[in-house]
Tab-separated table of C-alpha atoms and ligand atoms in Angstrom:
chain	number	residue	atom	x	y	z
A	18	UNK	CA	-49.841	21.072	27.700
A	19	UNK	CA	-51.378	17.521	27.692
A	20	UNK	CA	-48.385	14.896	28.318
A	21	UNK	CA	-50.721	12.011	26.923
A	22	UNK	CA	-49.130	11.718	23.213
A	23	UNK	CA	-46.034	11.092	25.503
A	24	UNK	CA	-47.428	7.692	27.481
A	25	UNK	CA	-48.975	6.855	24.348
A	26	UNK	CA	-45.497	7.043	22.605
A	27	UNK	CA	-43.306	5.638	25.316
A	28	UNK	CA	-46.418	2.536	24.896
A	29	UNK	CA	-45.828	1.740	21.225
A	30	UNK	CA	-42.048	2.516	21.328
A	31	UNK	CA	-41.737	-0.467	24.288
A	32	UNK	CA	-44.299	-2.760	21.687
A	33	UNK	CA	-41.634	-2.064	18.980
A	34	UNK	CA	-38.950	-2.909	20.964
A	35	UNK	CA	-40.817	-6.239	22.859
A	36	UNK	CA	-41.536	-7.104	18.646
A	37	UNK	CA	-37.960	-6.649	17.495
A	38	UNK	CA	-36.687	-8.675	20.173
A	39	UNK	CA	-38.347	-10.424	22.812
A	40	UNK	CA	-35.481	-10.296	25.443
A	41	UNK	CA	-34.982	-6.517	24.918
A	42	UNK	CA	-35.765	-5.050	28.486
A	43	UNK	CA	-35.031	-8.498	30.148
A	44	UNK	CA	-31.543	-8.193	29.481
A	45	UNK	CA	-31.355	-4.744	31.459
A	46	UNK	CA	-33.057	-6.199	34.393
A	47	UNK	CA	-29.697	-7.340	36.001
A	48	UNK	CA	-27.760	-4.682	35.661
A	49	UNK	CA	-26.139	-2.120	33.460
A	50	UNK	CA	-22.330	-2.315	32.177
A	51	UNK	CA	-22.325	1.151	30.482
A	52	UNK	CA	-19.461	2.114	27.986
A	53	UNK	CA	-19.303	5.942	28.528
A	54	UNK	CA	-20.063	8.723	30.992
A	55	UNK	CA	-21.505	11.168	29.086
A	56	UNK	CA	-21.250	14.664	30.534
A	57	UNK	CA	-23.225	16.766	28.189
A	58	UNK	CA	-25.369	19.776	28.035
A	59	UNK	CA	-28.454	20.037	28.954
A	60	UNK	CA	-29.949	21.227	25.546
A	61	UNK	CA	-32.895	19.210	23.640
A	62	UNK	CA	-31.031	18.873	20.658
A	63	UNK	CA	-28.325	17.290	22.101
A	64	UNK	CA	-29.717	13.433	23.017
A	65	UNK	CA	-26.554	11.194	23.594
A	66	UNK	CA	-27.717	8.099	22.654
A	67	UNK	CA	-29.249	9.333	19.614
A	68	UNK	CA	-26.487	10.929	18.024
A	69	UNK	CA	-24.487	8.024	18.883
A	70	UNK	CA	-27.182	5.363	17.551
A	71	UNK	CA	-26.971	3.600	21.434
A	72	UNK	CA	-29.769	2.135	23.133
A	73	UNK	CA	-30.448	1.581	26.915
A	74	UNK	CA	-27.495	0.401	28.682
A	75	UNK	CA	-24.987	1.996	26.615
A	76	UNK	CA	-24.037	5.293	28.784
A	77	UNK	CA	-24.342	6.863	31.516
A	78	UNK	CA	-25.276	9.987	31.538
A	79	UNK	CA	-24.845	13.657	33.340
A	80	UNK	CA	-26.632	16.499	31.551
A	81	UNK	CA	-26.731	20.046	32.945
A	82	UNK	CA	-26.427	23.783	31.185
A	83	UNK	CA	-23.896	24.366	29.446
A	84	UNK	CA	-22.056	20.446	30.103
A	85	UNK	CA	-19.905	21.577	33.277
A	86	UNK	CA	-17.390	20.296	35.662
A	87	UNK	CA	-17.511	22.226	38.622
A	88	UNK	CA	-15.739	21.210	42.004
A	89	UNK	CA	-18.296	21.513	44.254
A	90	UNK	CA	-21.579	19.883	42.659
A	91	UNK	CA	-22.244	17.061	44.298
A	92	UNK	CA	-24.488	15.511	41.555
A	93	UNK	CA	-21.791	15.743	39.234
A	94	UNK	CA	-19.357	14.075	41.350
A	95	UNK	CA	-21.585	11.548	42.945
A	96	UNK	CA	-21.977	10.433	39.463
A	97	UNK	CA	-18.495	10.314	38.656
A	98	UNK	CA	-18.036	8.228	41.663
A	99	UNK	CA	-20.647	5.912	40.663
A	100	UNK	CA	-18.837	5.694	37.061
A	101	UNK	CA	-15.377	4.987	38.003
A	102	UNK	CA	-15.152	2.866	41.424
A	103	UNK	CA	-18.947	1.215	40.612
A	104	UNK	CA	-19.555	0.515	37.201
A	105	UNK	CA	-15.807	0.406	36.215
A	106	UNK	CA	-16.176	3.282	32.969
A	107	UNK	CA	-13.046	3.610	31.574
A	108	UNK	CA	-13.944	6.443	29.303
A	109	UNK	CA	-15.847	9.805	30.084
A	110	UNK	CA	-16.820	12.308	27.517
A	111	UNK	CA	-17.393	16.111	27.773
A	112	UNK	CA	-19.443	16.770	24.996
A	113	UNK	CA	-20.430	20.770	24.258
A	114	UNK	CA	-22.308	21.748	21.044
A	115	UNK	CA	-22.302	24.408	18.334
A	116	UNK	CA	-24.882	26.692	19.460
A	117	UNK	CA	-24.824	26.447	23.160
A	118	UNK	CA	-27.266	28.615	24.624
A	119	UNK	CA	-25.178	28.929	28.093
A	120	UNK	CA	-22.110	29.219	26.551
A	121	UNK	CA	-23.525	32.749	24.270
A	122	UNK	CA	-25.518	33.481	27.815
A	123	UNK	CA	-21.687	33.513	29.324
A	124	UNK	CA	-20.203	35.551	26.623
A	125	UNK	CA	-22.586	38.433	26.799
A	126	UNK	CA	-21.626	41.765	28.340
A	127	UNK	CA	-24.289	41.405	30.708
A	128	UNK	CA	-25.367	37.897	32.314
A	129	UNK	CA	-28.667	36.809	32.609
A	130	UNK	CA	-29.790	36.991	36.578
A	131	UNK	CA	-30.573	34.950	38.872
A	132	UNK	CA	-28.773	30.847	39.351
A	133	UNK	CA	-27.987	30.283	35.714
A	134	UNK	CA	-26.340	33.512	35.846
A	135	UNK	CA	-23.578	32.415	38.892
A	136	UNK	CA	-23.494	28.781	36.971
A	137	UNK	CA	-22.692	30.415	34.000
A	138	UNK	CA	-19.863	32.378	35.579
A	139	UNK	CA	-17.565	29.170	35.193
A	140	UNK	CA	-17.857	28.975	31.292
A	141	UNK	CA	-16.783	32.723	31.756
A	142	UNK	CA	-13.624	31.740	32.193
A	143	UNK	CA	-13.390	29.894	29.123
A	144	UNK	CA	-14.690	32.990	27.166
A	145	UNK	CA	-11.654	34.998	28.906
A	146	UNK	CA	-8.920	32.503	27.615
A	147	UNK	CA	-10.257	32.715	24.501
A	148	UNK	CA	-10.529	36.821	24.134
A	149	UNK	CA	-6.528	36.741	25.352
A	150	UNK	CA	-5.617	34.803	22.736
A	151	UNK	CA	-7.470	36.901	20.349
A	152	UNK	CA	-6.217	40.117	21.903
A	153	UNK	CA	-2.603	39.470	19.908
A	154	UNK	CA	-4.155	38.737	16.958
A	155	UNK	CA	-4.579	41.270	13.848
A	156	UNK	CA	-8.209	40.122	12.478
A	157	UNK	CA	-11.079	39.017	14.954
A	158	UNK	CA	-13.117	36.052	14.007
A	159	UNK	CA	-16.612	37.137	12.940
A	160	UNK	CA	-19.490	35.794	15.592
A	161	UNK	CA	-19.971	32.108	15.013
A	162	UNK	CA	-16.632	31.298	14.994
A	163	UNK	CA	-15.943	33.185	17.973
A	164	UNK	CA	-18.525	31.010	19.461
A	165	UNK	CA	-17.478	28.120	18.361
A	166	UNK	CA	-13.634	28.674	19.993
A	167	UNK	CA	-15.587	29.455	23.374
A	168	UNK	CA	-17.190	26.382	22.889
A	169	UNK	CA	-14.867	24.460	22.432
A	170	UNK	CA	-12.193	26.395	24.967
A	171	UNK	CA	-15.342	25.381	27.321
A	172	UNK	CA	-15.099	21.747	26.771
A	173	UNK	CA	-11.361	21.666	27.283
A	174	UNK	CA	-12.010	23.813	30.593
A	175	UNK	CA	-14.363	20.961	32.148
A	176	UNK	CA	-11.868	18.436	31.025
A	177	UNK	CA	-8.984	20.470	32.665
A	178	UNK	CA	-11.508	20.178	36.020
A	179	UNK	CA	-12.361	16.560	35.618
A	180	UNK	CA	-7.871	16.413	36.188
A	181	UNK	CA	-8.237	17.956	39.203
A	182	UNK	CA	-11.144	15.494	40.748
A	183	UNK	CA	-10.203	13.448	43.731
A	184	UNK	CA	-12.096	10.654	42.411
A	185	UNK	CA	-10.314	11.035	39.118
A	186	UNK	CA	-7.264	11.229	40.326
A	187	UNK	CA	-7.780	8.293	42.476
A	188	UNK	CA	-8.230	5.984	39.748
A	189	UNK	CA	-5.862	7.317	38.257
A	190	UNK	CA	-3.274	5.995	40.852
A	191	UNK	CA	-4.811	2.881	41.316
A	192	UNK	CA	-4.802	2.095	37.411
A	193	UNK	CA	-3.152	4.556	35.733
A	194	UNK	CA	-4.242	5.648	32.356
A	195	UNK	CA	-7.774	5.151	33.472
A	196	UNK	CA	-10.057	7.445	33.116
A	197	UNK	CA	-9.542	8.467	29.963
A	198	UNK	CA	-10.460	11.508	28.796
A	199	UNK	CA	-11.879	12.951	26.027
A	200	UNK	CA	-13.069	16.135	24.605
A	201	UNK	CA	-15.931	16.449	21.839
A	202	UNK	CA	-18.146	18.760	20.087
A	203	UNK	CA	-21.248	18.269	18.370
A	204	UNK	CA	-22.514	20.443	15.667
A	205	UNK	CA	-26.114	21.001	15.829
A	206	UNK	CA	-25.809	22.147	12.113
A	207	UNK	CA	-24.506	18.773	10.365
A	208	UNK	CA	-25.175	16.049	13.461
A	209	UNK	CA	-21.487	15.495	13.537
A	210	UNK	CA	-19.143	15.463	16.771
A	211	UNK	CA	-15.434	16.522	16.246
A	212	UNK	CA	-12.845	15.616	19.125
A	213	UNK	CA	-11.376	18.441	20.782
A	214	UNK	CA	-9.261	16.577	23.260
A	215	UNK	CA	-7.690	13.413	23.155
A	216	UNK	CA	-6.757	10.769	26.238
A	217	UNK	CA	-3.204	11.621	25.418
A	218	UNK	CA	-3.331	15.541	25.816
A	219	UNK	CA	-4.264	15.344	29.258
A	220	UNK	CA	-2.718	14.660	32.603
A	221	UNK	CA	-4.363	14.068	35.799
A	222	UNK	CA	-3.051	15.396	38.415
A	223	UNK	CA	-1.321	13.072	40.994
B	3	LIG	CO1	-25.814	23.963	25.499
């Protein structure tokens, strides 16, 4: 597939910008004072800054399948590092969505193979919470909403991990309060994200 329409649309979009406002990419030159950390899925139809109307600047951003925390990727935490003790975020977001591709993947009988499959193993867990809280209850939800609870039991599971993150916790100690966290969802459906967790439901560990 030819990538030209691309660098011809990344050329007009920075003429649009330079037109609206002269000083628009000047003003990033010396630095970047995001608001957020965005940890997010990696999905298409899940842009940050678009479904929060931000420009460049405005968050920093983590994007992988199925928006996870695990211990032991070093991307994820180098990036949390960078956050917290460089660019002083006080706020990070785990944001799933409605529709998540690894999140169905993980709630199959049968994984797909190969690295997505052991990824995916994490968000298993959240699928497991979620089917023994169902397992006392009379009627079962039909498919989407089942989906939906994994989902969102997902985003409160990467939250739960983001507690348990020396560099979290670090902060923490040094300024407590701080990171805050928060839980959303985005629904592909209606372009709306609901919270799931609030700052105050969670407690980092000390
Ligand atoms: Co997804």
């Amino acid at each position: 597939m030819a990538l030209e329409d691309l660098l011809e649309q990344n050329k007009s979009w920075a003429r649009e910008r330079l037109a609206d406002d002269p000083e628009f990419f000047k003003r990033h030159t010396s630095g970047q004072q995001p608001r957020v950390l965005w940890i997010g899925c990696s999905d298409s139809r899940v842009p940050a800054e678009q479904i929060l109307a931000c420009g460049p600047g405005e968050l920093f951003i983590h994007r992988n399948v199925a928006n996870i925390v695990a211990y032991n990727d070093v991307s994820l935490t180098s990036v949390l590092q960078y956050a917290l003790e460089y660019l002083k975020i006080e706020d990070i977001v785990v944001c799933g969505h409605t529709m998540c591709g690894g999140v169905i993947a993980a709630c199959a009988e049968v994984l797909p193979d190969g690295c997505v499959a052991d990824w995916l193993m994490i968000t298993r867990w959240a699928k497991r919470w979620v089917d023994q809280r169902l397992a006392t209850e009379k009627t079962k939800p039909d498919e989407a909403t089942y989906l939906r609870m994994v989902v969102e039991e997902n985003v409160k599971l990467q939250v739960d991990h983001l507690t348990h993150l020396a560099v979290v916790r670090k902060s923490n100690k040094t300024n407590p309060g701080i990171p805050r966290l928060h839980g959303w969802v985005y629904d592909i459906a209606s372009g709306r994200v609901d919270v799931v967790v609030n700052p105050g439901d969670v407690r980092i560990d000390p």
